[in-house]
CSV table of C-alpha atoms and ligand atoms in Angstrom, one decimal:
chain,number,residue,atom,x,y,z
A,24,MET,CA,-43.5,12.9,6.1
A,25,THR,CA,-44.4,16.0,4.6
A,26,VAL,CA,-47.8,16.7,2.7
A,27,GLY,CA,-48.8,19.3,0.4
A,28,GLY,CA,-47.3,22.2,-1.1
A,29,PRO,CA,-45.1,22.1,-4.6
A,30,GLU,CA,-43.8,18.8,-5.3
A,31,GLY,CA,-40.2,18.5,-3.9
A,32,ARG,CA,-40.8,20.8,-0.9
A,33,THR,CA,-39.4,19.1,2.1
A,34,GLY,CA,-39.9,22.2,4.4
A,35,GLY,CA,-42.3,24.5,5.3
A,36,ARG,CA,-43.9,27.3,3.3
A,37,PRO,CA,-41.7,30.3,4.1
A,38,GLU,CA,-44.6,32.6,3.8
A,39,GLY,CA,-46.8,30.8,6.2
A,40,ARG,CA,-46.8,30.7,9.9
A,41,ASN,CA,-45.4,27.5,11.4
A,42,ILE,CA,-47.2,25.9,14.0
A,43,VAL,CA,-46.9,22.9,15.9
A,44,VAL,CA,-50.4,20.7,16.3
A,45,ALA,CA,-50.7,17.6,18.6
A,46,ILE,CA,-53.7,15.6,18.9
A,47,THR,CA,-53.8,13.3,21.7
A,48,GLY,CA,-56.2,10.8,23.1
A,49,ALA,CA,-59.3,12.8,24.5
A,50,SER,CA,-62.6,13.0,23.2
A,51,GLY,CA,-63.0,15.7,20.5
A,52,ALA,CA,-61.4,14.6,17.3
A,53,LEU,CA,-63.5,17.2,15.2
A,54,TYR,CA,-61.9,20.2,17.2
A,55,ALA,CA,-58.5,18.9,16.0
A,56,THR,CA,-59.7,18.6,12.2
A,57,ARG,CA,-61.4,21.7,12.3
A,58,THR,CA,-58.4,23.5,13.7
A,59,LEU,CA,-56.2,21.9,11.4
A,60,ALA,CA,-58.1,22.7,8.4
A,61,ALA,CA,-58.7,26.3,9.5
A,62,LEU,CA,-54.6,26.7,9.9
A,63,LEU,CA,-54.0,25.0,6.7
A,64,GLU,CA,-56.6,27.1,4.9
A,65,ARG,CA,-54.6,29.9,6.1
A,66,GLY,CA,-51.4,28.9,4.5
A,67,CYS,CA,-49.7,27.6,7.6
A,68,HIS,CA,-46.9,24.7,7.8
A,69,ILE,CA,-48.2,22.4,10.6
A,70,GLU,CA,-45.7,20.2,12.7
A,71,LEU,CA,-48.3,17.5,13.4
A,72,ILE,CA,-47.9,14.9,15.7
A,73,VAL,CA,-50.6,12.6,16.7
A,74,SER,CA,-50.5,10.2,19.6
A,75,GLU,CA,-51.0,6.6,19.6
A,76,TYR,CA,-54.4,7.1,21.3
A,77,GLY,CA,-54.7,10.4,19.2
A,78,ARG,CA,-54.7,7.9,16.1
A,79,ARG,CA,-57.2,5.8,17.7
A,80,LEU,CA,-59.5,8.7,18.5
A,81,LEU,CA,-59.5,9.8,14.8
A,82,ARG,CA,-60.9,6.7,13.6
A,83,ASP,CA,-63.1,5.9,16.6
A,84,GLU,CA,-64.9,9.3,16.5
A,85,LEU,CA,-64.6,10.2,12.6
A,86,GLY,CA,-64.5,6.8,10.8
A,87,GLU,CA,-61.7,5.0,9.0
A,88,THR,CA,-61.2,7.8,6.3
A,89,ALA,CA,-59.7,10.2,9.1
A,90,SER,CA,-56.4,8.1,9.0
A,91,ALA,CA,-53.7,9.9,10.8
A,92,ASP,CA,-51.5,8.8,7.7
A,93,LYS,CA,-54.2,10.3,5.0
A,94,LEU,CA,-55.2,13.3,6.7
A,95,MET,CA,-54.8,15.8,4.0
A,96,GLU,CA,-57.4,13.8,1.9
A,97,TYR,CA,-59.7,13.7,5.1
A,98,LEU,CA,-59.5,17.3,5.6
A,99,ALA,CA,-59.9,18.4,1.8
A,100,SER,CA,-63.0,16.0,1.5
A,101,THR,CA,-64.6,17.5,4.7
A,102,PHE,CA,-63.5,21.1,4.5
A,103,GLY,CA,-62.6,22.0,1.0
A,104,GLU,CA,-59.9,22.0,-1.4
A,105,ASN,CA,-58.6,25.3,0.3
A,106,VAL,CA,-56.8,23.2,3.0
A,107,ARG,CA,-54.0,22.5,0.4
A,108,ASN,CA,-53.1,25.9,0.9
A,109,GLY,CA,-50.9,24.8,3.6
A,110,THR,CA,-48.6,22.0,4.3
A,111,TYR,CA,-47.8,19.6,7.3
A,112,THR,CA,-45.0,17.4,8.2
A,113,LEU,CA,-46.2,14.4,10.3
A,114,HIS,CA,-43.8,13.4,13.0
A,115,SER,CA,-43.5,10.1,15.1
A,116,ASN,CA,-44.4,10.7,18.6
A,117,LYS,CA,-41.5,8.7,19.5
A,118,ASP,CA,-38.9,10.7,17.6
A,119,LEU,CA,-37.4,13.0,20.1
A,120,GLY,CA,-34.5,13.8,17.7
A,121,ALA,CA,-37.3,15.6,15.5
A,122,LYS,CA,-36.5,19.4,15.1
A,123,ILE,CA,-39.4,20.4,16.9
A,124,ALA,CA,-37.7,18.6,20.1
A,125,SER,CA,-35.1,21.7,20.2
A,126,GLY,CA,-35.3,25.1,21.1
A,127,SER,CA,-33.7,26.4,18.1
A,128,GLN,CA,-36.4,25.6,15.8
A,129,HIS,CA,-38.7,28.1,14.5
A,130,SER,CA,-42.2,27.1,15.2
A,131,GLU,CA,-44.0,30.1,16.8
A,132,ALA,CA,-46.8,28.2,19.0
A,133,MET,CA,-48.0,24.8,19.6
A,134,VAL,CA,-51.8,23.6,20.1
A,135,ILE,CA,-52.4,20.3,21.7
A,136,VAL,CA,-56.2,19.7,20.7
A,137,PRO,CA,-57.7,17.5,22.2
A,138,CYS,CA,-55.4,17.4,25.1
A,139,SER,CA,-55.6,13.9,27.3
A,140,MET,CA,-55.3,14.1,31.1
A,141,LYS,CA,-52.3,11.9,30.5
A,142,THR,CA,-50.6,14.4,28.2
A,143,LEU,CA,-51.6,17.1,30.5
A,144,ALA,CA,-49.9,16.0,33.6
A,145,GLY,CA,-46.6,15.0,31.1
A,146,VAL,CA,-46.6,18.6,30.0
A,147,ALA,CA,-47.6,19.9,33.8
A,148,HIS,CA,-44.5,18.2,35.2
A,149,GLY,CA,-42.2,18.6,32.2
A,150,LEU,CA,-41.8,14.8,31.6
A,151,SER,CA,-40.8,14.9,28.0
A,152,ARG,CA,-41.6,11.3,27.6
A,153,ASN,CA,-42.5,11.5,23.7
A,154,LEU,CA,-42.4,14.2,21.1
A,155,VAL,CA,-45.8,15.8,22.2
A,156,GLU,CA,-44.6,16.4,25.9
A,157,ARG,CA,-41.1,17.5,24.7
A,158,ALA,CA,-42.3,20.1,22.1
A,159,ALA,CA,-44.6,21.5,24.7
A,160,ASP,CA,-41.9,21.7,27.3
A,161,VAL,CA,-39.9,23.3,24.5
A,162,MET,CA,-42.7,25.9,24.3
A,163,LEU,CA,-42.8,26.5,27.8
A,164,LYS,CA,-38.9,26.9,28.3
A,165,GLU,CA,-38.7,29.4,25.2
A,166,ARG,CA,-41.8,31.5,26.5
A,167,ARG,CA,-43.8,30.8,23.2
A,168,ARG,CA,-47.7,30.5,22.9
A,169,LEU,CA,-48.6,26.8,23.9
A,170,ILE,CA,-52.6,26.1,24.0
A,171,LEU,CA,-53.9,23.3,25.9
A,172,VAL,CA,-57.3,22.3,24.8
A,173,ALA,CA,-58.2,19.7,27.9
A,174,ARG,CA,-61.0,17.7,27.8
A,175,GLU,CA,-62.6,15.5,30.7
A,176,THR,CA,-65.5,15.5,32.9
A,177,PRO,CA,-65.6,15.2,35.9
A,178,MET,CA,-62.2,16.3,36.6
A,179,SER,CA,-60.0,14.9,39.8
A,180,LEU,CA,-58.0,17.1,42.0
A,181,PRO,CA,-54.7,16.2,40.4
A,182,GLN,CA,-56.0,16.9,36.9
A,183,LEU,CA,-57.4,20.4,38.1
A,184,ARG,CA,-54.1,20.8,39.7
A,185,ASN,CA,-52.1,19.8,36.8
A,186,MET,CA,-54.2,22.7,34.8
A,187,VAL,CA,-52.9,25.2,37.5
A,188,LEU,CA,-49.3,23.9,36.9
A,189,CYS,CA,-49.5,24.5,33.3
A,190,ALA,CA,-51.2,27.9,33.5
A,191,GLU,CA,-48.6,28.7,36.0
A,192,ALA,CA,-45.7,28.1,33.5
A,193,GLY,CA,-47.2,30.1,31.0
A,194,ALA,CA,-49.5,27.8,28.9
A,195,MET,CA,-53.1,28.9,28.0
A,196,MET,CA,-55.8,26.4,29.3
A,197,LEU,CA,-58.5,26.7,26.6
A,198,PRO,CA,-60.8,23.7,27.5
A,199,ALA,CA,-63.1,22.1,25.1
A,200,MET,CA,-66.2,24.1,26.2
A,201,PRO,CA,-68.4,25.3,23.4
A,202,ALA,CA,-70.7,28.0,24.1
A,203,PHE,CA,-74.2,27.9,23.4
A,204,TYR,CA,-75.2,31.7,23.3
A,205,GLN,CA,-74.2,31.2,19.6
A,206,MET,CA,-77.3,29.2,19.0
A,207,PRO,CA,-75.4,26.2,17.3
A,208,GLN,CA,-77.2,24.1,15.2
A,209,THR,CA,-74.7,21.2,14.2
A,210,LEU,CA,-71.8,19.4,15.7
A,211,ALA,CA,-69.8,21.6,13.0
A,212,ASP,CA,-70.9,24.7,14.6
A,213,LEU,CA,-69.6,23.4,18.1
A,214,ALA,CA,-66.3,22.7,16.3
A,215,ASP,CA,-66.1,26.0,14.6
A,216,PHE,CA,-66.4,27.8,18.0
A,217,ILE,CA,-63.5,25.8,19.3
A,218,ALA,CA,-61.4,26.2,16.5
A,219,GLY,CA,-62.3,29.8,16.5
A,220,LYS,CA,-61.0,29.9,19.7
A,221,ILE,CA,-57.8,28.6,19.3
A,222,LEU,CA,-57.2,30.8,16.2
A,223,SER,CA,-58.0,34.1,18.1
A,224,ALA,CA,-55.2,32.8,20.7
A,225,LEU,CA,-52.9,32.5,18.0
A,226,GLY,CA,-53.8,35.9,16.6
A,227,PHE,CA,-55.7,35.1,13.4
A,228,GLU,CA,-58.5,36.8,12.4
A,229,HIS,CA,-61.6,34.8,11.4
A,230,ASP,CA,-65.4,34.3,11.3
A,231,LEU,CA,-65.7,31.0,12.6
A,232,TYR,CA,-68.3,32.0,14.9
A,233,PRO,CA,-70.2,35.6,14.9
A,234,GLU,CA,-68.6,38.3,16.6
A,235,TRP,CA,-70.4,39.0,20.1
A,236,LYS,CA,-72.5,42.3,19.8
A,237,GLY,CA,-73.2,42.8,23.4
B,13,LIG,C1,-62.2,6.7,22.8
B,13,LIG,C2,-61.3,7.3,23.7
B,13,LIG,C3,-62.1,8.6,24.3
B,13,LIG,C4,-61.2,9.0,25.2
B,13,LIG,N1,-61.4,10.3,25.8
B,13,LIG,C5,-60.5,10.8,26.8
B,13,LIG,C6,-60.8,12.0,27.4
B,13,LIG,O1,-61.8,12.7,26.9
B,13,LIG,N2,-60.1,12.5,28.2
B,13,LIG,C7,-58.9,12.1,28.7
B,13,LIG,O2,-58.3,12.5,29.3
B,13,LIG,N3,-58.7,10.8,28.1
B,13,LIG,C8,-59.3,10.1,27.4
B,13,LIG,N4,-59.1,8.7,26.8
B,13,LIG,C9,-58.1,8.0,27.6
B,13,LIG,C10,-56.7,8.5,27.0
B,13,LIG,O3,-56.7,7.9,25.2
B,13,LIG,C11,-55.6,7.6,27.7
B,13,LIG,O4,-55.5,8.2,29.0
B,13,LIG,C12,-54.3,7.5,26.8
B,13,LIG,O5,-53.3,7.2,27.6
B,13,LIG,C13,-53.9,9.2,26.3
B,13,LIG,O6,-52.6,9.0,25.8
B,13,LIG,P1,-52.3,10.2,24.9
B,13,LIG,O7,-52.2,11.6,25.9
B,13,LIG,O8,-50.6,10.0,24.8
B,13,LIG,O9,-52.7,10.3,23.6
B,13,LIG,C14,-60.1,8.1,25.8
B,13,LIG,C15,-59.7,7.2,25.3
B,13,LIG,C16,-60.3,6.5,24.1
B,13,LIG,C17,-59.8,5.5,23.5
């Protein structure tokens, strides 16, 4: 299902950047929605995958209106109509035949936000059990940018080792650890900080948090 863009368009916006975003079942749904909104505002085409527990997380943490199947409406009402500058295609996590399951597709980068410890383990060990894990595996084998916004606390030794394995394979570990030196006032400020870090890692300019002046 492709959402947004001129009527009848089935692919991405040729002028926008094409990025895979996966939402899995770790706490921090607001990091995912803020990141998606920021990328859509910039005219990106998103190849979106939401795991079964990612779907549950969106509803549990943001309410019933944040359904994965109606995400554009939720994003527009929460972050403004500019999110319609971009488009997304929602893929089934079971569809291992989707184009993003292949190295010949053109997505330049992938972000898993938030990234559960289960998905982290799957990526670390190259399991490709579902489309999230397979698309991440494609990013690693093609030497493209893969950003994992892992969240768990405390962490077990296997989880810590899985982060090291992913980093050694070339992924960027960007754990959901907002900073407090920016004096955040709201939950939105915390989400802006993590989304800003993700955008920086993807090479976008942004003002999601104030620049550190030293
Ligand atoms: C509300 C909720 C919050 C959760 N938070 C976390 C979390 O922060 N980190 C984590 O690794 N798993 C968390 N889990 C457990 C994962 O959702 C579970 O391991 C699931 O199998 C992950 O599958 P997925 O990676 O395919 O989405 C949470 C589950 C629920 C229902």
